[in-house]
Amino acid sequence: MQNTTQREIEIALAISDMYQLLAMSLHLPTREFVKGLLDGSVAEDIQAILEEIGFGHEKAEQLAASLKSLPEQKKPLEEMLAELRQEYTRLFTHPKEPEISVYETLFRYNPEVDEVKPSLFISPAALDAERCYKKAGLILSKEVNEPADHIATEMEFMMFLYLQKAKALQEDNRQEVERREGEIKEFYEVHLQKWAKEFYDRCVESNHSEVYKALGEVGSMFVEAMLAD
């Protein structure tokens, strides 16, 4: 029984780490993140996490392969940072027409079906996401002036929930474990299953960067596995 619980803790922490990594990759690239890409540590972390949660060595290595090749390019950090920020803007935050919306509300918006284009901060998806965060005890930073249904925020929420689940397992608090598992299930059903995998699939299809293509492949496979669990 003890070994089973320890394994559950390790898996919950690994899943939390992957959600944290995915969240980081969906913000404007920082020097720290690019440094991790160039020194190979991001690729190593991805492979280790995927193996920990049961993807198998060969599959995990395959998903991390493109990112593992980045150090071989010996590209200067500032050059890579500029390239990734330019691609990030084109993909997600272009002021006129981003390739892919990072907001659940706009990603799921269909002008042929929906009569009115929804307002970001007060859309049903954003308001419900905020409700879920508050119910779970996650307080968003006041410095982050983004709608609650930003893909990175939703990833950070899952990171938080799995971390809380791991803590509850460590404390052998079954009631708290069940609470966190219920919150995870609810958020998957109400939010992530409706757009997260498709979002990452679009990242694979729509980018001009091997980095975002690789991260999209990792995100798609990971989210699909989580939804099927």
PDB file of C-alpha atoms in Angstrom:
ATOM      1  CA  MET A   1       0.000   0.000   0.000  1.00  0.00           C
ATOM      2  CA  GLN A   2       2.862   2.361   0.910  1.00  0.00           C
ATOM      3  CA  ASN A   3       4.597   1.704  -2.416  1.00  0.00           C
ATOM      4  CA  THR A   4       1.336   2.377  -4.269  1.00  0.00           C
ATOM      5  CA  THR A   5       0.866   5.720  -2.505  1.00  0.00           C
ATOM      6  CA  GLN A   6       4.487   6.730  -3.151  1.00  0.00           C
ATOM      7  CA  ARG A   7       4.034   5.960  -6.837  1.00  0.00           C
ATOM      8  CA  GLU A   8       0.827   8.026  -6.898  1.00  0.00           C
ATOM      9  CA  ILE A   9       2.717  10.931  -5.319  1.00  0.00           C
ATOM     10  CA  GLU A  10       5.521  10.702  -7.886  1.00  0.00           C
ATOM     11  CA  ILE A  11       3.049  10.639 -10.786  1.00  0.00           C
ATOM     12  CA  ALA A  12       1.034  13.587  -9.433  1.00  0.00           C
ATOM     13  CA  LEU A  13       4.229  15.637  -9.003  1.00  0.00           C
ATOM     14  CA  ALA A  14       5.425  14.718 -12.505  1.00  0.00           C
ATOM     15  CA  ILE A  15       2.086  15.746 -14.027  1.00  0.00           C
ATOM     16  CA  SER A  16       2.233  19.015 -12.081  1.00  0.00           C
ATOM     17  CA  ASP A  17       5.754  19.635 -13.417  1.00  0.00           C
ATOM     18  CA  MET A  18       4.631  19.049 -17.003  1.00  0.00           C
ATOM     19  CA  TYR A  19       1.745  21.476 -16.663  1.00  0.00           C
ATOM     20  CA  GLN A  20       4.182  24.023 -15.237  1.00  0.00           C
ATOM     21  CA  LEU A  21       6.520  23.551 -18.191  1.00  0.00           C
ATOM     22  CA  LEU A  22       3.658  23.866 -20.683  1.00  0.00           C
ATOM     23  CA  ALA A  23       2.445  27.021 -18.938  1.00  0.00           C
ATOM     24  CA  MET A  24       5.929  28.560 -19.145  1.00  0.00           C
ATOM     25  CA  SER A  25       6.085  27.797 -22.855  1.00  0.00           C
ATOM     26  CA  LEU A  26       2.806  29.648 -23.454  1.00  0.00           C
ATOM     27  CA  HIS A  27       4.019  32.960 -22.071  1.00  0.00           C
ATOM     28  CA  LEU A  28       6.259  35.352 -24.017  1.00  0.00           C
ATOM     29  CA  PRO A  29       9.649  33.576 -24.044  1.00  0.00           C
ATOM     30  CA  THR A  30      12.060  34.641 -21.316  1.00  0.00           C
ATOM     31  CA  ARG A  31      15.847  34.420 -21.307  1.00  0.00           C
ATOM     32  CA  GLU A  32      15.634  31.726 -18.643  1.00  0.00           C
ATOM     33  CA  PHE A  33      13.335  29.556 -20.779  1.00  0.00           C
ATOM     34  CA  VAL A  34      15.448  30.023 -23.917  1.00  0.00           C
ATOM     35  CA  LYS A  35      18.599  29.224 -21.943  1.00  0.00           C
ATOM     36  CA  GLY A  36      16.935  25.954 -20.908  1.00  0.00           C
ATOM     37  CA  LEU A  37      16.175  25.166 -24.545  1.00  0.00           C
ATOM     38  CA  LEU A  38      19.740  25.872 -25.637  1.00  0.00           C
ATOM     39  CA  ASP A  39      21.463  23.936 -22.847  1.00  0.00           C
ATOM     40  CA  GLY A  40      19.149  20.951 -23.316  1.00  0.00           C
ATOM     41  CA  SER A  41      17.616  21.027 -19.829  1.00  0.00           C
ATOM     42  CA  VAL A  42      14.058  21.637 -21.098  1.00  0.00           C
ATOM     43  CA  ALA A  43      14.270  18.606 -23.403  1.00  0.00           C
ATOM     44  CA  GLU A  44      15.728  16.487 -20.597  1.00  0.00           C
ATOM     45  CA  ASP A  45      12.936  17.550 -18.233  1.00  0.00           C
ATOM     46  CA  ILE A  46      10.250  16.746 -20.811  1.00  0.00           C
ATOM     47  CA  GLN A  47      11.641  13.277 -21.477  1.00  0.00           C
ATOM     48  CA  ALA A  48      12.062  12.509 -17.768  1.00  0.00           C
ATOM     49  CA  ILE A  49       8.520  13.643 -16.931  1.00  0.00           C
ATOM     50  CA  LEU A  50       6.945  11.682 -19.781  1.00  0.00           C
ATOM     51  CA  GLU A  51       8.791   8.541 -18.726  1.00  0.00           C
ATOM     52  CA  GLU A  52       7.724   9.098 -15.103  1.00  0.00           C
ATOM     53  CA  ILE A  53       4.038   9.237 -16.010  1.00  0.00           C
ATOM     54  CA  GLY A  54       4.222   6.115 -18.164  1.00  0.00           C
ATOM     55  CA  PHE A  55       4.902   7.113 -21.774  1.00  0.00           C
ATOM     56  CA  GLY A  56       7.797   4.688 -22.090  1.00  0.00           C
ATOM     57  CA  HIS A  57      11.411   5.535 -22.898  1.00  0.00           C
ATOM     58  CA  GLU A  58      11.152   5.271 -26.687  1.00  0.00           C
ATOM     59  CA  LYS A  59       8.021   7.454 -26.993  1.00  0.00           C
ATOM     60  CA  ALA A  60       9.324  10.032 -24.523  1.00  0.00           C
ATOM     61  CA  GLU A  61      12.656  10.215 -26.327  1.00  0.00           C
ATOM     62  CA  GLN A  62      10.875  10.614 -29.668  1.00  0.00           C
ATOM     63  CA  LEU A  63       8.743  13.516 -28.388  1.00  0.00           C
ATOM     64  CA  ALA A  64      11.780  15.286 -26.933  1.00  0.00           C
ATOM     65  CA  ALA A  65      14.045  14.634 -29.946  1.00  0.00           C
ATOM     66  CA  SER A  66      13.506  17.946 -31.782  1.00  0.00           C
ATOM     67  CA  LEU A  67      14.218  19.965 -28.651  1.00  0.00           C
ATOM     68  CA  LYS A  68      17.256  17.808 -27.852  1.00  0.00           C
ATOM     69  CA  SER A  69      18.830  18.864 -31.143  1.00  0.00           C
ATOM     70  CA  LEU A  70      18.738  22.593 -30.297  1.00  0.00           C
ATOM     71  CA  PRO A  71      22.070  22.706 -28.397  1.00  0.00           C
ATOM     72  CA  GLU A  72      23.810  21.317 -31.488  1.00  0.00           C
ATOM     73  CA  GLN A  73      22.854  24.457 -33.427  1.00  0.00           C
ATOM     74  CA  LYS A  74      25.025  26.571 -31.090  1.00  0.00           C
ATOM     75  CA  LYS A  75      22.750  29.546 -31.689  1.00  0.00           C
ATOM     76  CA  PRO A  76      23.406  32.646 -29.529  1.00  0.00           C
ATOM     77  CA  LEU A  77      20.835  33.130 -26.774  1.00  0.00           C
ATOM     78  CA  GLU A  78      19.800  36.620 -27.886  1.00  0.00           C
ATOM     79  CA  GLU A  79      19.267  35.432 -31.462  1.00  0.00           C
ATOM     80  CA  MET A  80      17.097  32.511 -30.362  1.00  0.00           C
ATOM     81  CA  LEU A  81      15.198  34.749 -27.932  1.00  0.00           C
ATOM     82  CA  ALA A  82      14.394  37.258 -30.688  1.00  0.00           C
ATOM     83  CA  GLU A  83      13.289  34.502 -33.093  1.00  0.00           C
ATOM     84  CA  LEU A  84      11.013  32.829 -30.551  1.00  0.00           C
ATOM     85  CA  ARG A  85       9.466  36.106 -29.403  1.00  0.00           C
ATOM     86  CA  GLN A  86       8.718  36.999 -33.011  1.00  0.00           C
ATOM     87  CA  GLU A  87       7.107  33.594 -33.612  1.00  0.00           C
ATOM     88  CA  TYR A  88       5.216  33.765 -30.308  1.00  0.00           C
ATOM     89  CA  THR A  89       3.745  37.119 -31.334  1.00  0.00           C
ATOM     90  CA  ARG A  90       2.777  35.836 -34.781  1.00  0.00           C
ATOM     91  CA  LEU A  91       1.149  32.744 -33.353  1.00  0.00           C
ATOM     92  CA  PHE A  92      -0.590  34.050 -30.263  1.00  0.00           C
ATOM     93  CA  THR A  93      -0.598  37.814 -29.667  1.00  0.00           C
ATOM     94  CA  HIS A  94      -0.474  39.572 -33.027  1.00  0.00           C
ATOM     95  CA  PRO A  95      -2.557  42.762 -32.579  1.00  0.00           C
ATOM     96  CA  LYS A  96      -4.450  42.293 -35.851  1.00  0.00           C
ATOM     97  CA  GLU A  97      -4.786  38.566 -36.464  1.00  0.00           C
ATOM     98  CA  PRO A  98      -3.014  36.004 -34.256  1.00  0.00           C
ATOM     99  CA  GLU A  99      -2.739  32.576 -35.841  1.00  0.00           C
ATOM    100  CA  ILE A 100      -4.115  30.822 -32.731  1.00  0.00           C
ATOM    101  CA  SER A 101      -6.073  32.373 -29.881  1.00  0.00           C
ATOM    102  CA  VAL A 102      -4.666  31.686 -26.419  1.00  0.00           C
ATOM    103  CA  TYR A 103      -8.093  32.340 -24.906  1.00  0.00           C
ATOM    104  CA  GLU A 104     -10.578  29.494 -24.621  1.00  0.00           C
ATOM    105  CA  THR A 105     -13.434  31.903 -25.393  1.00  0.00           C
ATOM    106  CA  LEU A 106     -12.023  33.060 -28.728  1.00  0.00           C
ATOM    107  CA  PHE A 107     -10.518  29.713 -29.676  1.00  0.00           C
ATOM    108  CA  ARG A 108     -13.950  28.092 -29.421  1.00  0.00           C
ATOM    109  CA  TYR A 109     -15.782  31.042 -30.997  1.00  0.00           C
ATOM    110  CA  ASN A 110     -17.443  30.140 -34.286  1.00  0.00           C
ATOM    111  CA  PRO A 111     -18.750  33.194 -36.187  1.00  0.00           C
ATOM    112  CA  GLU A 112     -20.993  30.956 -38.309  1.00  0.00           C
ATOM    113  CA  VAL A 113     -22.822  29.670 -35.223  1.00  0.00           C
ATOM    114  CA  ASP A 114     -22.386  32.303 -32.522  1.00  0.00           C
ATOM    115  CA  GLU A 115     -24.374  35.463 -33.170  1.00  0.00           C
ATOM    116  CA  VAL A 116     -22.224  37.798 -31.074  1.00  0.00           C
ATOM    117  CA  LYS A 117     -18.466  37.720 -30.567  1.00  0.00           C
ATOM    118  CA  PRO A 118     -17.993  37.243 -26.809  1.00  0.00           C
ATOM    119  CA  SER A 119     -16.188  39.717 -24.567  1.00  0.00           C
ATOM    120  CA  LEU A 120     -13.059  38.204 -23.092  1.00  0.00           C
ATOM    121  CA  PHE A 121     -13.136  39.053 -19.393  1.00  0.00           C
ATOM    122  CA  ILE A 122     -16.867  38.442 -18.947  1.00  0.00           C
ATOM    123  CA  SER A 123     -17.353  35.468 -21.247  1.00  0.00           C
ATOM    124  CA  PRO A 124     -18.951  32.325 -19.758  1.00  0.00           C
ATOM    125  CA  ALA A 125     -15.692  30.374 -20.163  1.00  0.00           C
ATOM    126  CA  ALA A 126     -13.580  33.029 -18.435  1.00  0.00           C
ATOM    127  CA  LEU A 127     -16.057  33.515 -15.598  1.00  0.00           C
ATOM    128  CA  ASP A 128     -16.389  29.771 -15.016  1.00  0.00           C
ATOM    129  CA  ALA A 129     -12.614  29.303 -15.071  1.00  0.00           C
ATOM    130  CA  GLU A 130     -12.308  32.037 -12.445  1.00  0.00           C
ATOM    131  CA  ARG A 131     -14.998  30.296 -10.377  1.00  0.00           C
ATOM    132  CA  CYS A 132     -13.028  27.053 -10.509  1.00  0.00           C
ATOM    133  CA  TYR A 133      -9.826  28.803  -9.415  1.00  0.00           C
ATOM    134  CA  LYS A 134     -11.487  30.463  -6.438  1.00  0.00           C
ATOM    135  CA  LYS A 135     -13.245  27.275  -5.359  1.00  0.00           C
ATOM    136  CA  ALA A 136      -9.934  25.406  -5.411  1.00  0.00           C
ATOM    137  CA  GLY A 137      -8.159  28.135  -3.436  1.00  0.00           C
ATOM    138  CA  LEU A 138      -5.977  29.457  -6.254  1.00  0.00           C
ATOM    139  CA  ILE A 139      -5.594  33.229  -6.155  1.00  0.00           C
ATOM    140  CA  LEU A 140      -4.415  34.763  -9.422  1.00  0.00           C
ATOM    141  CA  SER A 141      -1.725  37.425  -9.218  1.00  0.00           C
ATOM    142  CA  LYS A 142      -3.083  40.953  -9.546  1.00  0.00           C
ATOM    143  CA  GLU A 143      -0.116  41.702 -11.809  1.00  0.00           C
ATOM    144  CA  VAL A 144      -1.543  39.352 -14.442  1.00  0.00           C
ATOM    145  CA  ASN A 145      -4.135  41.360 -16.339  1.00  0.00           C
ATOM    146  CA  GLU A 146      -5.423  38.506 -18.473  1.00  0.00           C
ATOM    147  CA  PRO A 147      -8.819  36.800 -18.797  1.00  0.00           C
ATOM    148  CA  ALA A 148      -9.030  33.685 -16.630  1.00  0.00           C
ATOM    149  CA  ASP A 149      -9.356  31.385 -19.661  1.00  0.00           C
ATOM    150  CA  HIS A 150      -5.856  32.071 -21.027  1.00  0.00           C
ATOM    151  CA  ILE A 151      -4.333  28.694 -21.943  1.00  0.00           C
ATOM    152  CA  ALA A 152      -1.269  29.308 -19.750  1.00  0.00           C
ATOM    153  CA  THR A 153      -3.477  30.123 -16.752  1.00  0.00           C
ATOM    154  CA  GLU A 154      -5.493  26.954 -17.285  1.00  0.00           C
ATOM    155  CA  MET A 155      -2.228  24.970 -17.426  1.00  0.00           C
ATOM    156  CA  GLU A 156      -1.042  26.678 -14.221  1.00  0.00           C
ATOM    157  CA  PHE A 157      -4.317  25.729 -12.545  1.00  0.00           C
ATOM    158  CA  MET A 158      -3.778  22.071 -13.403  1.00  0.00           C
ATOM    159  CA  MET A 159      -0.218  22.367 -12.087  1.00  0.00           C
ATOM    160  CA  PHE A 160      -1.671  23.692  -8.818  1.00  0.00           C
ATOM    161  CA  LEU A 161      -4.337  20.974  -8.530  1.00  0.00           C
ATOM    162  CA  TYR A 162      -1.912  18.101  -9.094  1.00  0.00           C
ATOM    163  CA  LEU A 163       0.538  19.628  -6.617  1.00  0.00           C
ATOM    164  CA  GLN A 164      -2.247  19.836  -4.028  1.00  0.00           C
ATOM    165  CA  LYS A 165      -3.189  16.230  -4.787  1.00  0.00           C
ATOM    166  CA  ALA A 166       0.418  15.154  -4.207  1.00  0.00           C
ATOM    167  CA  LYS A 167       0.497  16.986  -0.868  1.00  0.00           C
ATOM    168  CA  ALA A 168      -2.765  15.344   0.195  1.00  0.00           C
ATOM    169  CA  LEU A 169      -1.351  11.931  -0.731  1.00  0.00           C
ATOM    170  CA  GLN A 170       1.790  12.650   1.292  1.00  0.00           C
ATOM    171  CA  GLU A 171      -0.393  13.544   4.288  1.00  0.00           C
ATOM    172  CA  ASP A 172      -2.633  10.499   3.691  1.00  0.00           C
ATOM    173  CA  ASN A 173      -5.638  12.826   3.611  1.00  0.00           C
ATOM    174  CA  ARG A 174      -8.067  10.803   1.504  1.00  0.00           C
ATOM    175  CA  GLN A 175     -10.824  13.393   1.766  1.00  0.00           C
ATOM    176  CA  GLU A 176      -8.522  16.049   0.337  1.00  0.00           C
ATOM    177  CA  VAL A 177      -7.315  13.661  -2.376  1.00  0.00           C
ATOM    178  CA  GLU A 178     -10.912  13.054  -3.444  1.00  0.00           C
ATOM    179  CA  ARG A 179     -11.604  16.793  -3.410  1.00  0.00           C
ATOM    180  CA  ARG A 180      -8.652  17.524  -5.688  1.00  0.00           C
ATOM    181  CA  GLU A 181      -9.472  14.636  -8.016  1.00  0.00           C
ATOM    182  CA  GLY A 182     -13.015  15.990  -8.308  1.00  0.00           C
ATOM    183  CA  GLU A 183     -11.713  19.465  -9.163  1.00  0.00           C
ATOM    184  CA  ILE A 184      -9.353  18.004 -11.763  1.00  0.00           C
ATOM    185  CA  LYS A 185     -12.168  15.981 -13.343  1.00  0.00           C
ATOM    186  CA  GLU A 186     -14.518  18.975 -13.399  1.00  0.00           C
ATOM    187  CA  PHE A 187     -11.983  21.265 -15.061  1.00  0.00           C
ATOM    188  CA  TYR A 188     -11.077  18.656 -17.649  1.00  0.00           C
ATOM    189  CA  GLU A 189     -14.734  18.136 -18.539  1.00  0.00           C
ATOM    190  CA  VAL A 190     -15.872  21.760 -18.510  1.00  0.00           C
ATOM    191  CA  HIS A 191     -12.784  23.343 -20.062  1.00  0.00           C
ATOM    192  CA  LEU A 192      -9.727  21.407 -21.224  1.00  0.00           C
ATOM    193  CA  GLN A 193     -11.415  18.599 -23.146  1.00  0.00           C
ATOM    194  CA  LYS A 194     -13.229  21.215 -25.234  1.00  0.00           C
ATOM    195  CA  TRP A 195     -10.103  22.865 -26.631  1.00  0.00           C
ATOM    196  CA  ALA A 196      -6.691  21.999 -25.141  1.00  0.00           C
ATOM    197  CA  LYS A 197      -5.698  19.140 -27.469  1.00  0.00           C
ATOM    198  CA  GLU A 198      -6.988  21.011 -30.517  1.00  0.00           C
ATOM    199  CA  PHE A 199      -5.006  24.064 -29.397  1.00  0.00           C
ATOM    200  CA  TYR A 200      -1.779  22.056 -29.317  1.00  0.00           C
ATOM    201  CA  ASP A 201      -2.600  20.366 -32.624  1.00  0.00           C
ATOM    202  CA  ARG A 202      -2.948  23.828 -34.144  1.00  0.00           C
ATOM    203  CA  CYS A 203       0.461  24.741 -32.712  1.00  0.00           C
ATOM    204  CA  VAL A 204       1.937  21.803 -34.612  1.00  0.00           C
ATOM    205  CA  GLU A 205       0.196  22.765 -37.859  1.00  0.00           C
ATOM    206  CA  SER A 206       0.524  26.546 -37.812  1.00  0.00           C
ATOM    207  CA  ASN A 207       4.045  27.395 -36.709  1.00  0.00           C
ATOM    208  CA  HIS A 208       7.250  28.330 -38.502  1.00  0.00           C
ATOM    209  CA  SER A 209       9.405  27.245 -35.559  1.00  0.00           C
ATOM    210  CA  GLU A 210      10.628  23.768 -34.692  1.00  0.00           C
ATOM    211  CA  VAL A 211      10.435  24.765 -31.024  1.00  0.00           C
ATOM    212  CA  TYR A 212       6.701  25.509 -31.014  1.00  0.00           C
ATOM    213  CA  LYS A 213       6.050  22.520 -33.268  1.00  0.00           C
ATOM    214  CA  ALA A 214       7.840  20.255 -30.789  1.00  0.00           C
ATOM    215  CA  LEU A 215       6.100  21.818 -27.790  1.00  0.00           C
ATOM    216  CA  GLY A 216       2.790  21.417 -29.601  1.00  0.00           C
ATOM    217  CA  GLU A 217       3.451  17.713 -30.160  1.00  0.00           C
ATOM    218  CA  VAL A 218       4.354  17.231 -26.500  1.00  0.00           C
ATOM    219  CA  GLY A 219       1.318  19.203 -25.334  1.00  0.00           C
ATOM    220  CA  SER A 220      -1.057  17.324 -27.627  1.00  0.00           C
ATOM    221  CA  MET A 221       0.132  13.864 -26.569  1.00  0.00           C
ATOM    222  CA  PHE A 222       0.255  14.802 -22.892  1.00  0.00           C
ATOM    223  CA  VAL A 223      -3.201  16.396 -22.764  1.00  0.00           C
ATOM    224  CA  GLU A 224      -4.687  13.494 -24.726  1.00  0.00           C
ATOM    225  CA  ALA A 225      -3.232  11.065 -22.185  1.00  0.00           C
ATOM    226  CA  MET A 226      -4.574  13.121 -19.281  1.00  0.00           C
ATOM    227  CA  LEU A 227      -8.055  13.316 -20.787  1.00  0.00           C
ATOM    228  CA  ALA A 228      -8.109   9.566 -21.367  1.00  0.00           C
ATOM    229  CA  ASP A 229      -6.958   8.752 -17.834  1.00  0.00           C
TER     230      ASP A 229
END
